Coordinates of C-alpha atoms in Angstrom, one line a residue:
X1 CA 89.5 40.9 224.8
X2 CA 88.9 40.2 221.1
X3 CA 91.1 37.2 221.7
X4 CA 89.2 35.5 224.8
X5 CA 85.8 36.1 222.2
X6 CA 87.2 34.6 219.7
X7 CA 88.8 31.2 221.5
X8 CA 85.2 30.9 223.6
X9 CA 83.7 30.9 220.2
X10 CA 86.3 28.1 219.2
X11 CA 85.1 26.2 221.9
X12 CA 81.6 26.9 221.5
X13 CA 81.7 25.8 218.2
X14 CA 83.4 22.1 218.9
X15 CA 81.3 21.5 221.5
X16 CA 78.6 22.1 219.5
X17 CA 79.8 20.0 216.8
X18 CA 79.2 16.5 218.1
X19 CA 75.7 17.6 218.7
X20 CA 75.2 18.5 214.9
X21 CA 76.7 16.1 213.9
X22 CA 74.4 13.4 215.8
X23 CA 71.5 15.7 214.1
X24 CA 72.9 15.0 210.7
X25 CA 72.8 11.5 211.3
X26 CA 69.1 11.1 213.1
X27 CA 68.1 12.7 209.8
X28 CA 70.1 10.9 207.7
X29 CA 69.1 7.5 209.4
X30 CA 65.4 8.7 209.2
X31 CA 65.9 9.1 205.3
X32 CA 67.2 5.7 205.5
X33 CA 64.6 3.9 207.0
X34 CA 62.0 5.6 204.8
X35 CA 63.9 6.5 201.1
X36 CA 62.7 9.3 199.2
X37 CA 63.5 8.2 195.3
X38 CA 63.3 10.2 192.2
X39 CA 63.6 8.8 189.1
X40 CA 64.5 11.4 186.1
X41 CA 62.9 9.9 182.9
X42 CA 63.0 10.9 179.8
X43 CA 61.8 9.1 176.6
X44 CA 62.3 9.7 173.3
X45 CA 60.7 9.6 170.0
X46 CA 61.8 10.2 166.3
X47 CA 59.2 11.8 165.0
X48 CA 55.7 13.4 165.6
X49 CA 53.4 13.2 163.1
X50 CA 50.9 15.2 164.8
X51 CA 52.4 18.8 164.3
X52 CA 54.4 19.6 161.1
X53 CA 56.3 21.7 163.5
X54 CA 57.8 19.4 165.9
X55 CA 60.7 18.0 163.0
X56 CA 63.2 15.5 163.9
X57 CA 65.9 18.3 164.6
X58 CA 63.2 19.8 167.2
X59 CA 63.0 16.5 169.3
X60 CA 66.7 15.3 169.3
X61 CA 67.8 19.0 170.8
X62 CA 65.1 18.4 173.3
X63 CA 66.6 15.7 174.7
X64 CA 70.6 17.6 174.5
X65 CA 69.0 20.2 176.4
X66 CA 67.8 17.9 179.0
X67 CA 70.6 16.5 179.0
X68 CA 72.6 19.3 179.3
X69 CA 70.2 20.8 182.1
X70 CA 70.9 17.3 183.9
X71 CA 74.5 17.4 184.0
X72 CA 74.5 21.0 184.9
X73 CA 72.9 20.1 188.0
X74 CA 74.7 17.4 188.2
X75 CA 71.7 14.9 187.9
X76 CA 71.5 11.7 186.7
X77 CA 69.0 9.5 185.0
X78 CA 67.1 7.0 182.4
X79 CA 66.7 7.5 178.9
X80 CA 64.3 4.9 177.4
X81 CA 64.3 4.9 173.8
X82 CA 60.8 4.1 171.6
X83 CA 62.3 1.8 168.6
X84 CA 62.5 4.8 165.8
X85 CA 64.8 6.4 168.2
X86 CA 66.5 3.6 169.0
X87 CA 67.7 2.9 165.3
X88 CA 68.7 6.5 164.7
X89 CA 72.3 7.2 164.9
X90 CA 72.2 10.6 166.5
X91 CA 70.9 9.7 169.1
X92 CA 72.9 6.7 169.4
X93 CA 75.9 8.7 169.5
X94 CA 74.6 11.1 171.9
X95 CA 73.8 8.7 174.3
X96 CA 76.7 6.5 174.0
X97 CA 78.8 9.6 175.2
X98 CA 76.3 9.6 178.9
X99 CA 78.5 8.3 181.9
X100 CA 77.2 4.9 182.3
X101 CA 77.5 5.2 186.3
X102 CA 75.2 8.3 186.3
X103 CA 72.6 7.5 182.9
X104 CA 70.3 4.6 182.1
X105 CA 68.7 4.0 178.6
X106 CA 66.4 1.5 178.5
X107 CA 63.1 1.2 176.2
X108 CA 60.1 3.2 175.6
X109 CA 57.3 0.4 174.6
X110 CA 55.2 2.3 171.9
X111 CA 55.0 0.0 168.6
X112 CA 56.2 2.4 165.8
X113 CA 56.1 1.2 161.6
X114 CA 59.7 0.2 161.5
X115 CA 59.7 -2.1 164.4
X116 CA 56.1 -3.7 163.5
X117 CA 57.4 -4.3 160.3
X118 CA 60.7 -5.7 160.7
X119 CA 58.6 -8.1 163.3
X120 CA 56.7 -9.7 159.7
X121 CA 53.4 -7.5 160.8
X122 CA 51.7 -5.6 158.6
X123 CA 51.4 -1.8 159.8
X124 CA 47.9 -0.7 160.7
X125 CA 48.9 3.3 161.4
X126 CA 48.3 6.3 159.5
X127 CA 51.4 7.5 160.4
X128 CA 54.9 5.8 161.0
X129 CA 54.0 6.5 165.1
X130 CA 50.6 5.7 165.7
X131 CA 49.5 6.6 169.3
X132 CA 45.9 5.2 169.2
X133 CA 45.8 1.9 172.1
X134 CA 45.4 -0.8 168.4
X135 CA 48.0 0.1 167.0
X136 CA 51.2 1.9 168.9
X137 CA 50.9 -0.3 172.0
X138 CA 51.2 -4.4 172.3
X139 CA 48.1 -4.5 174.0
X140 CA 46.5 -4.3 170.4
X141 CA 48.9 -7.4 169.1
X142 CA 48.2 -11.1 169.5
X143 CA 50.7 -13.0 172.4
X144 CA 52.5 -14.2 169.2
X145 CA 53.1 -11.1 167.6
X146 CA 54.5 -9.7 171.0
X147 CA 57.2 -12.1 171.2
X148 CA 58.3 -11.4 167.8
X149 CA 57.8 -7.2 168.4
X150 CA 60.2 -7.8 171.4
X151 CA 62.6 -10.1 169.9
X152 CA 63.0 -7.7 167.3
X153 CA 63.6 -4.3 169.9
X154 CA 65.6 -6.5 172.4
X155 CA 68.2 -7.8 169.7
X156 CA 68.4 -4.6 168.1
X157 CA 68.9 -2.3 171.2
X158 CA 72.0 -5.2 172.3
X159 CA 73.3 -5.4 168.9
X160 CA 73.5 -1.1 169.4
X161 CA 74.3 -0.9 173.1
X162 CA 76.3 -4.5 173.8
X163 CA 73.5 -5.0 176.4
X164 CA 70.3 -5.7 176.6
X165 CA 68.1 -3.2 178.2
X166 CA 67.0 -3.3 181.9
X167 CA 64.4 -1.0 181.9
X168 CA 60.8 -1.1 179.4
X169 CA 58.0 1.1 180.5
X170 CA 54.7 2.3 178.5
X171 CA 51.8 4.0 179.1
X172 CA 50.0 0.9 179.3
X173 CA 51.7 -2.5 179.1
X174 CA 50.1 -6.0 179.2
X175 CA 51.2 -9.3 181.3
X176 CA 52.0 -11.3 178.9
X177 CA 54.9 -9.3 177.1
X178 CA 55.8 -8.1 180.7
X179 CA 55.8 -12.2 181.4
X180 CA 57.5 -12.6 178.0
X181 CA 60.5 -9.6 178.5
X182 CA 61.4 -10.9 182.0
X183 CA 61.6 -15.0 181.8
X184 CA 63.5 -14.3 178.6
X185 CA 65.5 -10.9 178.7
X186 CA 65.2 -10.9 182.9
X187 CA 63.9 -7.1 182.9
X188 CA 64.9 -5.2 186.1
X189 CA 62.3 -2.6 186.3
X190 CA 59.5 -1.2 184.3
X191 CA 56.9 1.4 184.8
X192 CA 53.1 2.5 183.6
X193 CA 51.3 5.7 183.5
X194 CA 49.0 7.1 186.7
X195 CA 46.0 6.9 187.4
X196 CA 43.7 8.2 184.8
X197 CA 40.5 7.4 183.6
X198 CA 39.9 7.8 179.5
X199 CA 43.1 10.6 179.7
X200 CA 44.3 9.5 175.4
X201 CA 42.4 6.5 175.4
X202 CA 44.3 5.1 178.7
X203 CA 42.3 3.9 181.6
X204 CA 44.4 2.9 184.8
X205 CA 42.1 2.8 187.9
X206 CA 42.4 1.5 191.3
X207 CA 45.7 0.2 191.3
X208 CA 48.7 0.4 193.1
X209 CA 48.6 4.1 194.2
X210 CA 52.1 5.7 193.2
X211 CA 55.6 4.3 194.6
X212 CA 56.2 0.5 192.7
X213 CA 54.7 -2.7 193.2
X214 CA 55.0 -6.8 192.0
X215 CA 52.3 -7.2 189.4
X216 CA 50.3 -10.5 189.5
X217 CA 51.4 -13.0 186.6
X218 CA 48.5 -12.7 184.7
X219 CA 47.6 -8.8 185.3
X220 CA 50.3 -5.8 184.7
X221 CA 48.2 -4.0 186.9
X222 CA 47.0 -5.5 189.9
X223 CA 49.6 -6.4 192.6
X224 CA 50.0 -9.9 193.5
X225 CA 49.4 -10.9 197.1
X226 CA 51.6 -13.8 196.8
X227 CA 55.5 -14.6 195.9
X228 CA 54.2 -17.9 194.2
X229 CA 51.9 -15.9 192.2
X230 CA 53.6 -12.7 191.4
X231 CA 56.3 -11.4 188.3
X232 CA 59.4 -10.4 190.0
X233 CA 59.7 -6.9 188.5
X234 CA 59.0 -3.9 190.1
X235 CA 56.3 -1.6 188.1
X236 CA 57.2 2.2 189.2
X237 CA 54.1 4.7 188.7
X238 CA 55.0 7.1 186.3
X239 CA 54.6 11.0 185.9
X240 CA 54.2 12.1 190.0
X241 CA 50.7 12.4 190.7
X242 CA 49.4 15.0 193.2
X243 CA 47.7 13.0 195.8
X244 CA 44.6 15.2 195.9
X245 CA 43.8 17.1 192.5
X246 CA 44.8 13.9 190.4
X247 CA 42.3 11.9 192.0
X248 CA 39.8 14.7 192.3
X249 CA 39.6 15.0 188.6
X250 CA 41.0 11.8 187.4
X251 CA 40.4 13.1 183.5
X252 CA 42.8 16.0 184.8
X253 CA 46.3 15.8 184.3
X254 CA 48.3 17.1 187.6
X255 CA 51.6 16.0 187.9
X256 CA 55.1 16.6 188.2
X257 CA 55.1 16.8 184.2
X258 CA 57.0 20.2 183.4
X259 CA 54.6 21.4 179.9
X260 CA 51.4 21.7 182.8
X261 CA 51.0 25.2 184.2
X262 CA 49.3 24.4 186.8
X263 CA 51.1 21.4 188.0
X264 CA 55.0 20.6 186.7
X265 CA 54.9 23.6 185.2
X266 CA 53.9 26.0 188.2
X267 CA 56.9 27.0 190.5
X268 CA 54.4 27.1 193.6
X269 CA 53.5 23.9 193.0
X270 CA 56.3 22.2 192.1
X271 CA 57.4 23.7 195.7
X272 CA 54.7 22.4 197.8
X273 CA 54.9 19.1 195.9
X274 CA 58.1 18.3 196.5
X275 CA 58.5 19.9 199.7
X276 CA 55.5 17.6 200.5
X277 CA 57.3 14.5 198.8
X278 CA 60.3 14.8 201.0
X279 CA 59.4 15.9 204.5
X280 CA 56.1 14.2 205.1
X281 CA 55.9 11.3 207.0
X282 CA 56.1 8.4 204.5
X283 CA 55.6 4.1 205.6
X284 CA 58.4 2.2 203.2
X285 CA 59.3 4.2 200.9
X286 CA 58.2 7.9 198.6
X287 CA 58.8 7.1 194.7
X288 CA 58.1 10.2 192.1
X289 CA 59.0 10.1 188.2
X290 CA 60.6 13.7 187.2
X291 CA 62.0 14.5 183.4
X292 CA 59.2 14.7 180.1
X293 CA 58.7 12.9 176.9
X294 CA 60.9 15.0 173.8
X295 CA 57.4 15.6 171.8
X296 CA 57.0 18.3 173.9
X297 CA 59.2 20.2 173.0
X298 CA 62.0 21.9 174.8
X299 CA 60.3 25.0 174.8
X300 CA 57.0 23.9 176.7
X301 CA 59.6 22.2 179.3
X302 CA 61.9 24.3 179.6
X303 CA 61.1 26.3 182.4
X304 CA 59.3 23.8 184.6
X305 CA 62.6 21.6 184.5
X306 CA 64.7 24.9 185.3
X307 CA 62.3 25.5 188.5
X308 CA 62.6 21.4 189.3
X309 CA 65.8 20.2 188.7
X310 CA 67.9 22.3 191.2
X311 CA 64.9 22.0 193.8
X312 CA 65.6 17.8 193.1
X313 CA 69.0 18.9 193.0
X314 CA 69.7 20.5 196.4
X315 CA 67.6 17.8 198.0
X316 CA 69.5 15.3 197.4
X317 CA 72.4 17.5 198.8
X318 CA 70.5 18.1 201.6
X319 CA 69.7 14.0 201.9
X320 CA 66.2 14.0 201.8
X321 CA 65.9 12.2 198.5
X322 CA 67.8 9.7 196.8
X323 CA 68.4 10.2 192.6
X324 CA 68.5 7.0 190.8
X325 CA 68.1 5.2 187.6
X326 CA 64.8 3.3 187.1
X327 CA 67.2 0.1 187.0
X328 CA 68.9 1.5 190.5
X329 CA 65.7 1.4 192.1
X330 CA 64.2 -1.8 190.8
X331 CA 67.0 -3.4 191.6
X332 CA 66.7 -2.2 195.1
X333 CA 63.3 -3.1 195.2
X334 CA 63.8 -6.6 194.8
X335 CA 66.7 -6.7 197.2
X336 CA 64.4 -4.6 199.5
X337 CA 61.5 -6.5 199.1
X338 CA 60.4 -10.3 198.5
X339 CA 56.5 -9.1 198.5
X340 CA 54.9 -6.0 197.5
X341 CA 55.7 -3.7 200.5
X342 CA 52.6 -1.7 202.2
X343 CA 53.6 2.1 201.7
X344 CA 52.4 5.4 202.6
X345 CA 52.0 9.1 200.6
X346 CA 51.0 11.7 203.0
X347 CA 49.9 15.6 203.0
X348 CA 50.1 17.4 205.9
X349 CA 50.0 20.7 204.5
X350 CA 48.3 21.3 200.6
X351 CA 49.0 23.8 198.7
X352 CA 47.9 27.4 198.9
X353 CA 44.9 28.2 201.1
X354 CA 43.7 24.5 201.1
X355 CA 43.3 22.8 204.3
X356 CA 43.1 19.6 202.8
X357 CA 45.3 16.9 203.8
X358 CA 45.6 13.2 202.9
X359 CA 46.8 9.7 203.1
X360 CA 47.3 7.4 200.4
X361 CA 48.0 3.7 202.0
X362 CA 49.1 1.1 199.8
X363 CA 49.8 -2.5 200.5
X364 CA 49.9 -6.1 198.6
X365 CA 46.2 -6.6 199.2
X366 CA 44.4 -3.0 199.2
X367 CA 44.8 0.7 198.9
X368 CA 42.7 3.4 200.6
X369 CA 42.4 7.2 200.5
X370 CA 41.4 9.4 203.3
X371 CA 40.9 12.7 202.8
X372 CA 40.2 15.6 205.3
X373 CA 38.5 18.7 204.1
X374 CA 37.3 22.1 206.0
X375 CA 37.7 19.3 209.7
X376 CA 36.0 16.5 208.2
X377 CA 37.0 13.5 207.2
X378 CA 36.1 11.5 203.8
X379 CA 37.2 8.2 203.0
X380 CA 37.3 8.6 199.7
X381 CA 38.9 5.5 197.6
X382 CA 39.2 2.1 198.7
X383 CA 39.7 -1.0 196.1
X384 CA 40.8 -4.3 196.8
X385 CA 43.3 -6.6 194.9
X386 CA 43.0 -10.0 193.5
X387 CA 46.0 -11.6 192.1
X388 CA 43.3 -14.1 190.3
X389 CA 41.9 -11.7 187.8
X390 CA 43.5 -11.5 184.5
X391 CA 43.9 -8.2 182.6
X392 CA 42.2 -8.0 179.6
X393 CA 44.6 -8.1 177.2
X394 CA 46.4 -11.3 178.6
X395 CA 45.2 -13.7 175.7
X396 CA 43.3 -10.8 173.8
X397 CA 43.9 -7.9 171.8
X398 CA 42.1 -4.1 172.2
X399 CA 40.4 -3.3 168.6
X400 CA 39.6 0.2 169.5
X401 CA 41.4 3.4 170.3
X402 CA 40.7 2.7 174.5
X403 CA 42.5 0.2 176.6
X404 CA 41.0 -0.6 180.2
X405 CA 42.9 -1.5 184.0
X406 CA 41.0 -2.2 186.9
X407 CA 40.8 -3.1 190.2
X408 CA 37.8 -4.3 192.3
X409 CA 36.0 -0.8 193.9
X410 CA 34.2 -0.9 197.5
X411 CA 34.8 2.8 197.5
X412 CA 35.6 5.0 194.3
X413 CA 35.3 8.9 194.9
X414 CA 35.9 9.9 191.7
X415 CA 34.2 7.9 189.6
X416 CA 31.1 7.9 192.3
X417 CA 31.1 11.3 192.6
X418 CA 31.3 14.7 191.1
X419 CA 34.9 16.4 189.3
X420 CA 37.0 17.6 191.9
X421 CA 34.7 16.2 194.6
X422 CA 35.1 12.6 195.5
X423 CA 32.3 11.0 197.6
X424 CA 32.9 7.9 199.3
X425 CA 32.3 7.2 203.0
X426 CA 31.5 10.1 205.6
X427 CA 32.0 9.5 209.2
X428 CA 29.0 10.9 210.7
X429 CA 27.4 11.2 214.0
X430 CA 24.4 11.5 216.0
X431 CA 23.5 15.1 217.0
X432 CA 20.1 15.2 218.8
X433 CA 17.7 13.6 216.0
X434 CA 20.6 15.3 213.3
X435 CA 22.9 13.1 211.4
X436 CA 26.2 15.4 211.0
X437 CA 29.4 15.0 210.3
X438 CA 31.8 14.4 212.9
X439 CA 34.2 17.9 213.3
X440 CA 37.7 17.9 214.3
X441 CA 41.1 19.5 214.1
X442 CA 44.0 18.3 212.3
X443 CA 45.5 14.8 211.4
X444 CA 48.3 13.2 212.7
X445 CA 50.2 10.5 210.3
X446 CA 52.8 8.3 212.1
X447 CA 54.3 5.0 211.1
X448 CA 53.2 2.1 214.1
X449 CA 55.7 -0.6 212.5
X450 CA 56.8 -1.3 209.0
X451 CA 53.3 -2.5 207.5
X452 CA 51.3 0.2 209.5
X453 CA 50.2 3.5 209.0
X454 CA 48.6 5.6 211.9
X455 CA 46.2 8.4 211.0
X456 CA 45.4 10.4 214.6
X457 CA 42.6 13.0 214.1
X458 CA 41.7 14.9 217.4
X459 CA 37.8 15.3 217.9
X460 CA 36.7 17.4 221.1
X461 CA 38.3 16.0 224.3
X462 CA 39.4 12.8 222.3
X463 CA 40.2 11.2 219.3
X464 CA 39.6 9.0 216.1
X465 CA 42.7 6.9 215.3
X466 CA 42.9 5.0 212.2
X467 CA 44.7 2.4 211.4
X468 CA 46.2 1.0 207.7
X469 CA 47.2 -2.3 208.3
X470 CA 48.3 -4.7 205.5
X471 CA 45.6 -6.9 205.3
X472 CA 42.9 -4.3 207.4
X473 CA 41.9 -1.0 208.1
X474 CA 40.7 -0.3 211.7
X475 CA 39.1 3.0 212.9
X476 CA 38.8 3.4 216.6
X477 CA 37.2 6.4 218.9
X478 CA 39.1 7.1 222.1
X479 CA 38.2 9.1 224.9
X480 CA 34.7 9.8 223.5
X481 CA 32.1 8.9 225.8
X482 CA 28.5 8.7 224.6
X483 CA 29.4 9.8 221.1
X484 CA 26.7 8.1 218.4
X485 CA 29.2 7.5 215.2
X486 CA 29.2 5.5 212.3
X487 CA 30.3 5.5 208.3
X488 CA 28.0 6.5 205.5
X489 CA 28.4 5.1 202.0
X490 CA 27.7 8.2 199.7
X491 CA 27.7 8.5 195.9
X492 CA 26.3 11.4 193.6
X493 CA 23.0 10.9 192.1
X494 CA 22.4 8.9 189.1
X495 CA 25.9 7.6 190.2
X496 CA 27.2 4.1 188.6
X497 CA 28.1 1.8 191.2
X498 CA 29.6 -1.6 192.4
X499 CA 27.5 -2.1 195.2
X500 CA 24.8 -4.4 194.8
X501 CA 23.0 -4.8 198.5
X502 CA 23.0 -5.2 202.1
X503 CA 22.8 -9.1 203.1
X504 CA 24.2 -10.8 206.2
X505 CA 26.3 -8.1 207.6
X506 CA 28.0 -8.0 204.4
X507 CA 27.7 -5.2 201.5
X508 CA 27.8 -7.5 198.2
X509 CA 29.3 -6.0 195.1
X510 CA 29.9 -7.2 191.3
X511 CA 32.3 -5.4 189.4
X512 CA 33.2 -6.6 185.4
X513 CA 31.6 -10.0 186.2
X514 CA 33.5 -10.6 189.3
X515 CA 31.5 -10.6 192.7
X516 CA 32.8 -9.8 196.1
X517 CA 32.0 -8.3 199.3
X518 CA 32.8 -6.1 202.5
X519 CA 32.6 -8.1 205.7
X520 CA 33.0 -6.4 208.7
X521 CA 35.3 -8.4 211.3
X522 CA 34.2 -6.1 214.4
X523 CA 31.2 -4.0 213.3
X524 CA 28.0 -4.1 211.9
X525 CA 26.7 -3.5 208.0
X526 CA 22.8 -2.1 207.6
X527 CA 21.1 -0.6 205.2
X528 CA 20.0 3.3 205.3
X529 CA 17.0 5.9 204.5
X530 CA 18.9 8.6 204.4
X531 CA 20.7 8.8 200.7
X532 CA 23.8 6.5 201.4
X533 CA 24.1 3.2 200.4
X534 CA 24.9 1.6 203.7
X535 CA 26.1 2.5 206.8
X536 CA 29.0 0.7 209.1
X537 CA 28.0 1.2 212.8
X538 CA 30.8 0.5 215.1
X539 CA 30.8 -2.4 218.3
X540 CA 32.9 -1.7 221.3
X541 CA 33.8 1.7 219.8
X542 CA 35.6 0.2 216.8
X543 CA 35.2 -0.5 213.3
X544 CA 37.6 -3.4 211.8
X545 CA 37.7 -4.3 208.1
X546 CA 39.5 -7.4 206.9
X547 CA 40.4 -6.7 203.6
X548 CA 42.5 -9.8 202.4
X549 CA 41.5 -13.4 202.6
X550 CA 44.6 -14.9 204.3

């Protein structure tokens, strides 16, 4: 008896197997189509003049802890060196010894004295690392010092490493050395900090939403719309930024980072975040940064990186993620993709008790937030991109402790709102002689084709469907009859704006001396007495905005 169980079992089980097996592979393919990428970063500097406590012996076993975390869970990733790091021999040695299959060290682009120096500059700092934007960062040096700062790091690092490095990022980094480091060193890859606003004297704003882009020529920050007009390196957004508190509070700082407690440092979140990361439905491709700068100490990291690394660990094992060097994925970027691709970050679930969920949709020519909170939706970012507009450090040099990256706003919810509650536009209807918002149940994110995102959001008996397109974003009502809707442009009072008026079915804006507008292609623009801005009313049903001039 025991023997009939056990051989229908057997056979069972193998006929079984082929059906597993085609599982694996649906999920596998799935992972494929849409890649899940971590990049483990960790940059290192020599000293840190800002607590007596922090010596040199205290940052370089930082980084062999990391390092020996890593390998433990048999992770690999980049190492990028700021130049007082890069001439000490310790940590030459140390990371020498890193399988070269597995690590990447590339370069950590803050200025320190020994590098400005050896350059024929004269040093500016109080200390020999000086993090204010003037002095520790090129955007405070002329174009001609820059080509003699990176001269100076590039022949160094290859006169160390026998190569020169493929990988630079910064917190902040300008177009000209980014111009200067590829057409003469041919970079692979480099990376900037997340949006912030005024978070140690960085502002990054309205950019290219998480994942990587191709910068314009003549602006780090804004993504080019054209080959002919765009720097062929991919620039990865650093630090993985929650896709709904980060925004919220974009002073904050909520991110995969390990030293935050409530973030990188929080097992729950680290759980829902990369839970979130890996299973939601993604367009292109999902990018997050992992790993920590050494000033931090090992002891403020410690146990974030312990709670994150096997989590990164066992999804790659799983093959929901792939774990790369920042030079792995530019270079499969670029193989990937001849123009900036459009890409999605989605949240179908948020953490905790929060019923909030979100889309982030990025492409070459715009990005957009929508954000649904308590059954109501809120689009709460939306900034355009011009290849056109130079940064403004290109030709010029920052003389104060504050360096500032921009985009052009039709819709900013943080910055036209309160903390932690972005305004931006509503979509109302008509209830009797009430304006309300329009109620419904949850989202539903799905990927139409490779350049567009589908948002589905039931209301009563039908639906709203919203779609990101590359170059527009449409938002349609279904099965609705008789339902009065529109959007409503809301900001907080006293609120600093763009928008300028209402004129020809057009809302006209002017942003740092650069004027544009919203036009709708199917729709109407008018002005309101109810608190907004302006309202979008809706022809045939459907609202259409082009948001690229092809």
């Amino acid at each position: 008896m025991n023997k009939k169980a056990n051989l229908q079992s057997v056979l069972m089980l193998l006929l079984l197997l082929p059906v597993s097996i085609c599982l694996a592979q649906v999920k596998n393919n799935a992972v494929a189509k849409s890649p899940r990428i971590v990049n483990i970063v960790n940059f290192i500097r020599d000293i840190e003049p800002r607590d007596s406590k922090i010596t040199k012996d205290v940052l370089f076993q930082t980084v062999v802890n990391q390092i020996k975390l890593m390998k433990e869970n048999h992770l690999g990733g980049t190492f990028l060196l700021q130049y007082d790091a890069l001439i000490d021999k310790r940590y030459q040695d140390l990371l020498k010894t890193l399988p070269k299959d597995q690590f990447e060290i590339g370069g950590w682009w803050e200025l320190p004295q020994p590098l400005i120096e050896k350059a024929g500059i004269k040093w500016r700092g109080k200390y020999a690392w000086d993090w204010h934007s003037d002095i520790g960062f090129s955007v405070g040096y002329t174009p001609a010092e820059r080509e003699k700062i990176i001269d100076v790091y590039f022949a160094d690092f290859k006169q160390i490493f026998g190569y020169y490095p493929k990988s630079i990022a910064s917190w902040v980094i300008d177009a000209y050395s980014l111009n200067y480091m590829y057409d003469k060193y041919k970079i692979t890859a480099s990376a900037n900090c997340k949006d912030q606003v005024g978070t140690d004297g960085f502002t990054l704003w309205g950019g290219y939403w998480n994942q990587a882009y191709y910068p314009s020529r003549v602006n780090a920050y804004m993504p080019a719309q054209h080959a002919t007009q765009q720097l062929p390196v991919p620039v990865f957004r650093m630090l993985g930024s929650d896709p709904i508190r980060q925004y919220a509070d974009g002073r904050s700082v909520t991110t995969l980072e390990p030293v935050y407690r409530h973030a990188g440092g929080n097992e729950q979140w680290i759980k829902w975040f990369l839970q979130s990361f890996a299973n939601d439905v993604s367009l292109g491709f999902n990018y997050t940064q992992a790993g920590q700068e050494n000033s931090f100490t090992w002891d403020a990291m410690k146990k974030g990186l312990e709670w994150q690394m096997p989590i990164i660990a066992r999804l790659r094992d799983e093959g929901k993620v792939r774990v790369e060097t920042m030079a792995q994925s530019g270079e499969w970027f670029k193989k990937t993709y001849k123009v900036t691709p459009a890409t999605t970050f989605t949240v179908s679930k948020d953490l905790g008790e929060s019923n909030k969920k979100t889309v982030w949709y990025n492409s070459r020519f715009y990005r957009v937030n929508l954000l649904w909170n308590d059954g109501q939706l809120r689009l709460a970012d939306l900034h355009l991109f011009n290849e056109k507009i130079p940064d403004k450090y290109l030709n010029n040099v920052t003389t104060i402790n504050q360096s500032f990256f921009y985009t052009l706003p039709l819709v900013d919810g943080f910055q036209w709102g309160k903390s932690g509650n972005p305004e931006g536009f509503r979509l109302m209807m008509k209830d009797g002689s009430n304006e309300v918002p329009v109620q419904g149940g949850d989202p539903v994110f799905t990927n139409v084709d490779k350049t567009t995102a589908r948002a589905s959001w039931p209301v009563g008996k039908g639906l709203f469907e919203i779609d990101m397109k590359e170059n527009s974003l449409t938002i349609t009502s279904k099965n609705q009859t008789g339902i009065d809707w529109f959007l409503d442009l809301y900001v907080a009072e006293h609120a600093k704006t763009a928008f300028r008026e209402v004129s020809e079915n057009s809302a006209r804006y002017e942003f740092d001396g650069h004027l544009y507008k919203l036009v709708p292609k199917q729709g109407t623009i008018e002005k309101t007495d109810n608190g907004s801005l302006y309202r979008i009313r809706p022809q045939n049903h459907r609202i259409v905005l082009l948001l690229a001039d092809l």
